[in-house]
Short mmCIF file of C-alpha atoms in Angstrom, two decimals:
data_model
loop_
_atom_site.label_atom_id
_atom_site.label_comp_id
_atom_site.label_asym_id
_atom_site.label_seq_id
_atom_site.Cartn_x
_atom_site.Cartn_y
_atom_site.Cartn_z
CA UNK E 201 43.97 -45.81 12.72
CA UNK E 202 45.50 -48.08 10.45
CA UNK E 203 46.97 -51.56 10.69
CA UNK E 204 47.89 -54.93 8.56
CA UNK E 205 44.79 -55.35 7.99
CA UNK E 206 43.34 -51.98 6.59
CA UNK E 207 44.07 -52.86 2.70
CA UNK E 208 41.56 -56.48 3.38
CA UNK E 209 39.18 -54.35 5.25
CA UNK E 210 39.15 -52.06 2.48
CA UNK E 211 38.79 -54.50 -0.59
CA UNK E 212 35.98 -56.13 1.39
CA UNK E 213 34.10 -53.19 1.70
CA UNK E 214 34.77 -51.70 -1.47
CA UNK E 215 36.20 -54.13 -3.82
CA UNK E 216 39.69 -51.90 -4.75
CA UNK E 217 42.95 -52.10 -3.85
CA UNK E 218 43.44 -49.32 -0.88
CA UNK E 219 47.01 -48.46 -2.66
CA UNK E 220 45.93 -47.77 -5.89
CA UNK E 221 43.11 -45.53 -4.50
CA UNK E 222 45.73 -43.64 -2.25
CA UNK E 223 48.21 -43.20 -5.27
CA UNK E 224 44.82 -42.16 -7.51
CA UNK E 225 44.01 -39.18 -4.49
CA UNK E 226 47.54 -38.10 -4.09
CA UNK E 227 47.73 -37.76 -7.87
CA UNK E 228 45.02 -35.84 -7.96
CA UNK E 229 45.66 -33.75 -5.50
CA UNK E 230 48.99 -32.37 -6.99
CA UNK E 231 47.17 -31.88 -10.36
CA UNK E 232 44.03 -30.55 -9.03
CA UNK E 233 45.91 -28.02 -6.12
CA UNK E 234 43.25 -29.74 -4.10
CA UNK E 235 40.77 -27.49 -4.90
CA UNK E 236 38.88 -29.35 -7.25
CA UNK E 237 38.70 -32.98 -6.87
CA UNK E 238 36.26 -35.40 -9.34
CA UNK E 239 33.52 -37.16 -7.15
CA UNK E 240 35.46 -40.21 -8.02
CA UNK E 241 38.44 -39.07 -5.69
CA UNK E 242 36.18 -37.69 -2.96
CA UNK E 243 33.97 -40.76 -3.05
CA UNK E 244 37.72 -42.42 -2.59
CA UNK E 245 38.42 -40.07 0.33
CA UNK E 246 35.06 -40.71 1.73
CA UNK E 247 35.58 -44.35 2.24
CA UNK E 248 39.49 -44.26 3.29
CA UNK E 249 38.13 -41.85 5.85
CA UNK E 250 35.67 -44.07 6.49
CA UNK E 251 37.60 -47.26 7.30
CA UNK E 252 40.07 -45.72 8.86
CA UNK E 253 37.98 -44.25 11.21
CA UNK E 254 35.84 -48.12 11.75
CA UNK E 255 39.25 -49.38 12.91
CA UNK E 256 40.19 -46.57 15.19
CA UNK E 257 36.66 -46.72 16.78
CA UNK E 258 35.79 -50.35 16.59
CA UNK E 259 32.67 -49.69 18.96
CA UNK E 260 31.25 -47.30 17.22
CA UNK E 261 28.91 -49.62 14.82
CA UNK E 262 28.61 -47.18 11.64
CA UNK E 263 27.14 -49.66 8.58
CA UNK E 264 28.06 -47.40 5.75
CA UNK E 265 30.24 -44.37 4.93
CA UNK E 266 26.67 -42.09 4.53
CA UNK E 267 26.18 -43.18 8.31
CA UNK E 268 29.09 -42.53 9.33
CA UNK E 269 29.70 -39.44 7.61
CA UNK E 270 26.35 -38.22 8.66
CA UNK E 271 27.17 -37.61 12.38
CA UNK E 272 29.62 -34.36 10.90
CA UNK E 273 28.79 -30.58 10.31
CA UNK E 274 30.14 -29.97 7.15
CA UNK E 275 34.03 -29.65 6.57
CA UNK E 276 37.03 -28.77 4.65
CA UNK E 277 38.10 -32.35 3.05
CA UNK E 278 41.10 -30.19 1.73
CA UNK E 279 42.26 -29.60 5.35
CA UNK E 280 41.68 -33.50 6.10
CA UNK E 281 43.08 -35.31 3.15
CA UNK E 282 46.61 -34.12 3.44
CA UNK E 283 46.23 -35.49 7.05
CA UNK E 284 45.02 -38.65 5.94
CA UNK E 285 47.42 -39.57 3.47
CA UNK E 286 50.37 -38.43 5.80
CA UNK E 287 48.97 -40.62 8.47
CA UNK E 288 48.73 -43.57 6.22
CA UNK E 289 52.13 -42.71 4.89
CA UNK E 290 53.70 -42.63 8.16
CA UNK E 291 51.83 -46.45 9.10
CA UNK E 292 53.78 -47.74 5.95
CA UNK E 293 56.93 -46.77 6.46
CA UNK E 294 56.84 -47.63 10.19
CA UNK E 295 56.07 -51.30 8.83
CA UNK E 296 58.90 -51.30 6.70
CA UNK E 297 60.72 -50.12 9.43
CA UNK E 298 59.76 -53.40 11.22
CA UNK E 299 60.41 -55.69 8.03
CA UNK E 300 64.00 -54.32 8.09
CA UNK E 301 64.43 -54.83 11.55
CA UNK E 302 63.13 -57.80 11.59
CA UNK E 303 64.75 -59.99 8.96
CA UNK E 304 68.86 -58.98 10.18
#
């Protein structure tokens, strides 16, 4: 889950800018084929992954990414990034949407 506030909760917990990071993974991913990403991007991944899923679940009380992570088998992030990114992709332009709407 995603909202407004996903890019604070993000710097807060991180310190980067959520969009930059995004742009950094998708760039990546087209150069890479997504089959070999630099522990930089999946460290990235990791902790979009990771906030998104805090907001989606706000009872769940994970208190780090290793935590949270921790509670998985192992899996694909190949398979889950593209998901990810088209999920947050689909949040932005649905709050464009709204900004359009919203200011005629």
């Amino acid at each position: 889950m995603a909202s407004a506030a996903t890019p604070r909760i993000y710097r807060n917990l991180f310190g980067r800018d959520i969009f930059k990071d995004l742009s950094k993974l998708e760039k990546d991913i087209d150069k890479s084929g997504e089959e070999d990403l630099d522990m930089f991007s999946l460290e990235l991944f990791e902790n979009l992954a990771y906030v998104f899923a805090k907001q989606g679940d706000p009872d769940k009380k994970f208190s780090s990414p290793d935590e949270w992570l921790d509670q998985f088998s192992t899996f694909s992030i190949y398979e889950i990034l593209p998901e990810l990114i088209s999920l947050w992709g689909m949040n932005i332009n649905q709050q464009e949407e709204s900004k359009k709407t919203s200011s005629n």
